[in-house]
């Protein structure tokens, strides 16, 4: 099972991905988490991306695709993968098609969590306050930038997936449990 969770920062992708990892032993491929880990460990990649992450802009497609390819290979034996925060550009979406073909994998589900734009800033700032993990990009100026970048660079991939796949839109304003139930139903129906 390979599934993509699409949606803006703060829509609940991470929360839902963690739930699917627990329930189905899928692997969460969160590029944001991978990049933050690289920054924390001060790796070569971490040094390259640190300032980009703090600015709210996107990391180069080429670097992201390289990281993703390594992770696809490393997780080949997992029963499923959840793409969380990837792809984020049309280039990444096209490259993912090529990668999946190369490693004899296919995309089973594409899910978009639809959330009211006005509530995103509030949601992210609330999450930041409650979370133990402090992020450099969780202040209101950078969050606004991240939302702007999402609308400009990532939103077009919703059309890409609607035309190529059956895009499942879920109302992300529902409770976490309701969203989880809907996602799990979609997964069960694929089995
Ligand atoms: P996230 O945790 O998904 O909100 O990602 C945090 C930051 O990591 C983003 O604002 C980008 O700077 C970077 N990032 C994460 N995923 C990607 C991606 N697929 N392409 C480019 N940059 C990314």
mmCIF file with all atom_site columns, N, CA and C and ligand atoms in Angstrom, residues 9 13 30-33 35-36 52-54 56-61 64 84-89 92 127 135 137 146, ligand 1:
data_model
loop_
_atom_site.group_PDB
_atom_site.id
_atom_site.type_symbol
_atom_site.label_atom_id
_atom_site.label_alt_id
_atom_site.label_comp_id
_atom_site.label_asym_id
_atom_site.label_entity_id
_atom_site.label_seq_id
_atom_site.pdbx_PDB_ins_code
_atom_site.Cartn_x
_atom_site.Cartn_y
_atom_site.Cartn_z
_atom_site.occupancy
_atom_site.B_iso_or_equiv
_atom_site.pdbx_formal_charge
_atom_site.auth_seq_id
_atom_site.auth_comp_id
_atom_site.auth_asym_id
_atom_site.auth_atom_id
_atom_site.pdbx_PDB_model_num
ATOM   1   N N   . UNK A 1 9   ? 0.247  22.829 5.230  1.00 0.00 ? 9   UNK A N   1
ATOM   2   C CA  . UNK A 1 9   ? 0.793  22.684 6.580  1.00 0.00 ? 9   UNK A CA  1
ATOM   3   C C   . UNK A 1 9   ? -0.335 22.884 7.587  1.00 0.00 ? 9   UNK A C   1
ATOM   4   N N   . UNK A 1 13  ? -1.827 16.024 8.314  1.00 0.00 ? 13  UNK A N   1
ATOM   5   C CA  . UNK A 1 13  ? -1.181 14.901 7.615  1.00 0.00 ? 13  UNK A CA  1
ATOM   6   C C   . UNK A 1 13  ? -0.326 14.066 8.572  1.00 0.00 ? 13  UNK A C   1
ATOM   7   N N   . UNK A 1 30  ? 8.061  11.137 5.838  1.00 0.00 ? 30  UNK A N   1
ATOM   8   C CA  . UNK A 1 30  ? 7.853  12.572 6.007  1.00 0.00 ? 30  UNK A CA  1
ATOM   9   C C   . UNK A 1 30  ? 9.149  13.293 5.677  1.00 0.00 ? 30  UNK A C   1
ATOM   10  N N   . UNK A 1 31  ? 9.162  13.978 4.539  1.00 0.00 ? 31  UNK A N   1
ATOM   11  C CA  . UNK A 1 31  ? 10.403 14.671 4.149  1.00 0.00 ? 31  UNK A CA  1
ATOM   12  C C   . UNK A 1 31  ? 10.755 15.766 5.159  1.00 0.00 ? 31  UNK A C   1
ATOM   13  N N   . UNK A 1 32  ? 9.728  16.401 5.733  1.00 0.00 ? 32  UNK A N   1
ATOM   14  C CA  . UNK A 1 32  ? 9.985  17.436 6.754  1.00 0.00 ? 32  UNK A CA  1
ATOM   15  C C   . UNK A 1 32  ? 10.738 16.848 7.943  1.00 0.00 ? 32  UNK A C   1
ATOM   16  N N   . UNK A 1 33  ? 10.276 15.683 8.436  1.00 0.00 ? 33  UNK A N   1
ATOM   17  C CA  . UNK A 1 33  ? 10.949 15.022 9.571  1.00 0.00 ? 33  UNK A CA  1
ATOM   18  C C   . UNK A 1 33  ? 12.387 14.636 9.202  1.00 0.00 ? 33  UNK A C   1
ATOM   19  N N   . UNK A 1 35  ? 14.335 15.993 7.003  1.00 0.00 ? 35  UNK A N   1
ATOM   20  C CA  . UNK A 1 35  ? 15.192 17.183 6.891  1.00 0.00 ? 35  UNK A CA  1
ATOM   21  C C   . UNK A 1 35  ? 15.520 17.753 8.271  1.00 0.00 ? 35  UNK A C   1
ATOM   22  N N   . UNK A 1 36  ? 14.522 17.774 9.159  1.00 0.00 ? 36  UNK A N   1
ATOM   23  C CA  . UNK A 1 36  ? 14.780 18.291 10.517 1.00 0.00 ? 36  UNK A CA  1
ATOM   24  C C   . UNK A 1 36  ? 15.792 17.405 11.248 1.00 0.00 ? 36  UNK A C   1
ATOM   25  N N   . UNK A 1 52  ? 17.113 27.079 4.639  1.00 0.00 ? 52  UNK A N   1
ATOM   26  C CA  . UNK A 1 52  ? 15.907 26.979 3.787  1.00 0.00 ? 52  UNK A CA  1
ATOM   27  C C   . UNK A 1 52  ? 14.704 26.621 4.660  1.00 0.00 ? 52  UNK A C   1
ATOM   28  N N   . UNK A 1 53  ? 14.901 25.652 5.543  1.00 0.00 ? 53  UNK A N   1
ATOM   29  C CA  . UNK A 1 53  ? 13.805 25.249 6.432  1.00 0.00 ? 53  UNK A CA  1
ATOM   30  C C   . UNK A 1 53  ? 13.348 26.421 7.301  1.00 0.00 ? 53  UNK A C   1
ATOM   31  N N   . UNK A 1 54  ? 14.320 27.146 7.831  1.00 0.00 ? 54  UNK A N   1
ATOM   32  C CA  . UNK A 1 54  ? 13.973 28.265 8.720  1.00 0.00 ? 54  UNK A CA  1
ATOM   33  C C   . UNK A 1 54  ? 13.266 29.388 7.968  1.00 0.00 ? 54  UNK A C   1
ATOM   34  N N   . UNK A 1 56  ? 11.028 28.890 5.486  1.00 0.00 ? 56  UNK A N   1
ATOM   35  C CA  . UNK A 1 56  ? 9.693  28.474 5.043  1.00 0.00 ? 56  UNK A CA  1
ATOM   36  C C   . UNK A 1 56  ? 9.622  28.175 3.553  1.00 0.00 ? 56  UNK A C   1
ATOM   37  N N   . UNK A 1 57  ? 10.760 28.340 2.852  1.00 0.00 ? 57  UNK A N   1
ATOM   38  C CA  . UNK A 1 57  ? 10.768 28.020 1.415  1.00 0.00 ? 57  UNK A CA  1
ATOM   39  C C   . UNK A 1 57  ? 11.008 26.529 1.215  1.00 0.00 ? 57  UNK A C   1
ATOM   40  N N   . UNK A 1 58  ? 10.977 26.090 -0.039 1.00 0.00 ? 58  UNK A N   1
ATOM   41  C CA  . UNK A 1 58  ? 11.166 24.667 -0.318 1.00 0.00 ? 58  UNK A CA  1
ATOM   42  C C   . UNK A 1 58  ? 12.629 24.337 -0.599 1.00 0.00 ? 58  UNK A C   1
ATOM   43  N N   . UNK A 1 59  ? 13.022 23.149 -0.183 1.00 0.00 ? 59  UNK A N   1
ATOM   44  C CA  . UNK A 1 59  ? 14.353 22.615 -0.479 1.00 0.00 ? 59  UNK A CA  1
ATOM   45  C C   . UNK A 1 59  ? 14.365 22.190 -1.957 1.00 0.00 ? 59  UNK A C   1
ATOM   46  N N   . UNK A 1 60  ? 15.542 22.224 -2.569 1.00 0.00 ? 60  UNK A N   1
ATOM   47  C CA  . UNK A 1 60  ? 15.680 21.851 -3.989 1.00 0.00 ? 60  UNK A CA  1
ATOM   48  C C   . UNK A 1 60  ? 15.071 20.491 -4.309 1.00 0.00 ? 60  UNK A C   1
ATOM   49  N N   . UNK A 1 61  ? 14.359 20.442 -5.426 1.00 0.00 ? 61  UNK A N   1
ATOM   50  C CA  . UNK A 1 61  ? 13.735 19.182 -5.842 1.00 0.00 ? 61  UNK A CA  1
ATOM   51  C C   . UNK A 1 61  ? 14.752 18.052 -5.931 1.00 0.00 ? 61  UNK A C   1
ATOM   52  N N   . UNK A 1 64  ? 15.661 16.546 -2.603 1.00 0.00 ? 64  UNK A N   1
ATOM   53  C CA  . UNK A 1 64  ? 14.517 15.822 -2.028 1.00 0.00 ? 64  UNK A CA  1
ATOM   54  C C   . UNK A 1 64  ? 14.322 14.477 -2.725 1.00 0.00 ? 64  UNK A C   1
ATOM   55  N N   . UNK A 1 84  ? 4.196  11.808 3.191  1.00 0.00 ? 84  UNK A N   1
ATOM   56  C CA  . UNK A 1 84  ? 3.667  12.904 4.013  1.00 0.00 ? 84  UNK A CA  1
ATOM   57  C C   . UNK A 1 84  ? 4.566  14.126 3.805  1.00 0.00 ? 84  UNK A C   1
ATOM   58  N N   . UNK A 1 85  ? 4.046  15.123 3.094  1.00 0.00 ? 85  UNK A N   1
ATOM   59  C CA  . UNK A 1 85  ? 4.866  16.311 2.806  1.00 0.00 ? 85  UNK A CA  1
ATOM   60  C C   . UNK A 1 85  ? 5.696  16.144 1.550  1.00 0.00 ? 85  UNK A C   1
ATOM   61  N N   . UNK A 1 86  ? 5.435  15.107 0.822  1.00 0.00 ? 86  UNK A N   1
ATOM   62  C CA  . UNK A 1 86  ? 6.085  14.820 -0.465 1.00 0.00 ? 86  UNK A CA  1
ATOM   63  C C   . UNK A 1 86  ? 5.070  14.101 -1.337 1.00 0.00 ? 86  UNK A C   1
ATOM   64  N N   . UNK A 1 87  ? 4.922  14.409 -2.598 1.00 0.00 ? 87  UNK A N   1
ATOM   65  C CA  . UNK A 1 87  ? 5.591  15.482 -3.335 1.00 0.00 ? 87  UNK A CA  1
ATOM   66  C C   . UNK A 1 87  ? 5.024  16.863 -3.005 1.00 0.00 ? 87  UNK A C   1
ATOM   67  N N   . UNK A 1 88  ? 5.829  17.881 -3.257 1.00 0.00 ? 88  UNK A N   1
ATOM   68  C CA  . UNK A 1 88  ? 5.409  19.250 -2.957 1.00 0.00 ? 88  UNK A CA  1
ATOM   69  C C   . UNK A 1 88  ? 5.483  20.157 -4.177 1.00 0.00 ? 88  UNK A C   1
ATOM   70  N N   . UNK A 1 89  ? 5.973  19.619 -5.284 1.00 0.00 ? 89  UNK A N   1
ATOM   71  C CA  . UNK A 1 89  ? 6.021  20.396 -6.538 1.00 0.00 ? 89  UNK A CA  1
ATOM   72  C C   . UNK A 1 89  ? 5.631  19.445 -7.662 1.00 0.00 ? 89  UNK A C   1
ATOM   73  N N   . UNK A 1 92  ? 8.467  17.100 -8.422 1.00 0.00 ? 92  UNK A N   1
ATOM   74  C CA  . UNK A 1 92  ? 8.538  15.960 -7.489 1.00 0.00 ? 92  UNK A CA  1
ATOM   75  C C   . UNK A 1 92  ? 7.459  14.927 -7.805 1.00 0.00 ? 92  UNK A C   1
ATOM   76  N N   . UNK A 1 127 ? -0.475 24.132 17.796 1.00 0.00 ? 127 UNK A N   1
ATOM   77  C CA  . UNK A 1 127 ? 0.330  22.899 17.837 1.00 0.00 ? 127 UNK A CA  1
ATOM   78  C C   . UNK A 1 127 ? 1.746  23.207 18.346 1.00 0.00 ? 127 UNK A C   1
ATOM   79  N N   . UNK A 1 135 ? 10.169 24.019 16.574 1.00 0.00 ? 135 UNK A N   1
ATOM   80  C CA  . UNK A 1 135 ? 10.561 24.174 15.173 1.00 0.00 ? 135 UNK A CA  1
ATOM   81  C C   . UNK A 1 135 ? 10.900 25.629 14.880 1.00 0.00 ? 135 UNK A C   1
ATOM   82  N N   . UNK A 1 137 ? 10.512 27.078 12.196 1.00 0.00 ? 137 UNK A N   1
ATOM   83  C CA  . UNK A 1 137 ? 9.596  27.672 11.208 1.00 0.00 ? 137 UNK A CA  1
ATOM   84  C C   . UNK A 1 137 ? 8.150  27.751 11.712 1.00 0.00 ? 137 UNK A C   1
ATOM   85  N N   . UNK A 1 146 ? 5.011  29.720 4.662  1.00 0.00 ? 146 UNK A N   1
ATOM   86  C CA  . UNK A 1 146 ? 4.820  28.306 4.296  1.00 0.00 ? 146 UNK A CA  1
ATOM   87  C C   . UNK A 1 146 ? 3.462  28.099 3.620  1.00 0.00 ? 146 UNK A C   1
HETATM 88  P P1  . LIG B 2 .   ? 6.916  19.956 6.845  1.00 0.00 ? 1   LIG B P1  1
HETATM 89  O O1  . LIG B 2 .   ? 7.376  19.324 8.105  1.00 0.00 ? 1   LIG B O1  1
HETATM 90  O O2  . LIG B 2 .   ? 6.346  18.977 5.866  1.00 0.00 ? 1   LIG B O2  1
HETATM 91  O O3  . LIG B 2 .   ? 5.995  21.130 7.087  1.00 0.00 ? 1   LIG B O3  1
HETATM 92  O O4  . LIG B 2 .   ? 8.227  20.545 6.135  1.00 0.00 ? 1   LIG B O4  1
HETATM 93  C C1  . LIG B 2 .   ? 9.035  21.512 6.766  1.00 0.00 ? 1   LIG B C1  1
HETATM 94  C C2  . LIG B 2 .   ? 9.960  22.172 5.743  1.00 0.00 ? 1   LIG B C2  1
HETATM 95  O O5  . LIG B 2 .   ? 10.815 21.195 5.157  1.00 0.00 ? 1   LIG B O5  1
HETATM 96  C C3  . LIG B 2 .   ? 9.245  22.842 4.571  1.00 0.00 ? 1   LIG B C3  1
HETATM 97  O O6  . LIG B 2 .   ? 8.820  24.141 4.856  1.00 0.00 ? 1   LIG B O6  1
HETATM 98  C C4  . LIG B 2 .   ? 10.370 22.825 3.513  1.00 0.00 ? 1   LIG B C4  1
HETATM 99  O O7  . LIG B 2 .   ? 11.340 23.820 3.779  1.00 0.00 ? 1   LIG B O7  1
HETATM 100 C C5  . LIG B 2 .   ? 11.027 21.489 3.769  1.00 0.00 ? 1   LIG B C5  1
HETATM 101 N N1  . LIG B 2 .   ? 10.407 20.386 2.988  1.00 0.00 ? 1   LIG B N1  1
HETATM 102 C C6  . LIG B 2 .   ? 9.726  19.314 3.492  1.00 0.00 ? 1   LIG B C6  1
HETATM 103 N N2  . LIG B 2 .   ? 9.309  18.506 2.511  1.00 0.00 ? 1   LIG B N2  1
HETATM 104 C C7  . LIG B 2 .   ? 9.733  19.069 1.357  1.00 0.00 ? 1   LIG B C7  1
HETATM 105 C C8  . LIG B 2 .   ? 9.595  18.720 -0.018 1.00 0.00 ? 1   LIG B C8  1
HETATM 106 N N3  . LIG B 2 .   ? 8.947  17.609 -0.395 1.00 0.00 ? 1   LIG B N3  1
HETATM 107 N N4  . LIG B 2 .   ? 10.162 19.540 -0.933 1.00 0.00 ? 1   LIG B N4  1
HETATM 108 C C9  . LIG B 2 .   ? 10.834 20.644 -0.582 1.00 0.00 ? 1   LIG B C9  1
HETATM 109 N N5  . LIG B 2 .   ? 10.987 21.044 0.686  1.00 0.00 ? 1   LIG B N5  1
HETATM 110 C C10 . LIG B 2 .   ? 10.445 20.274 1.669  1.00 0.00 ? 1   LIG B C10 1
#
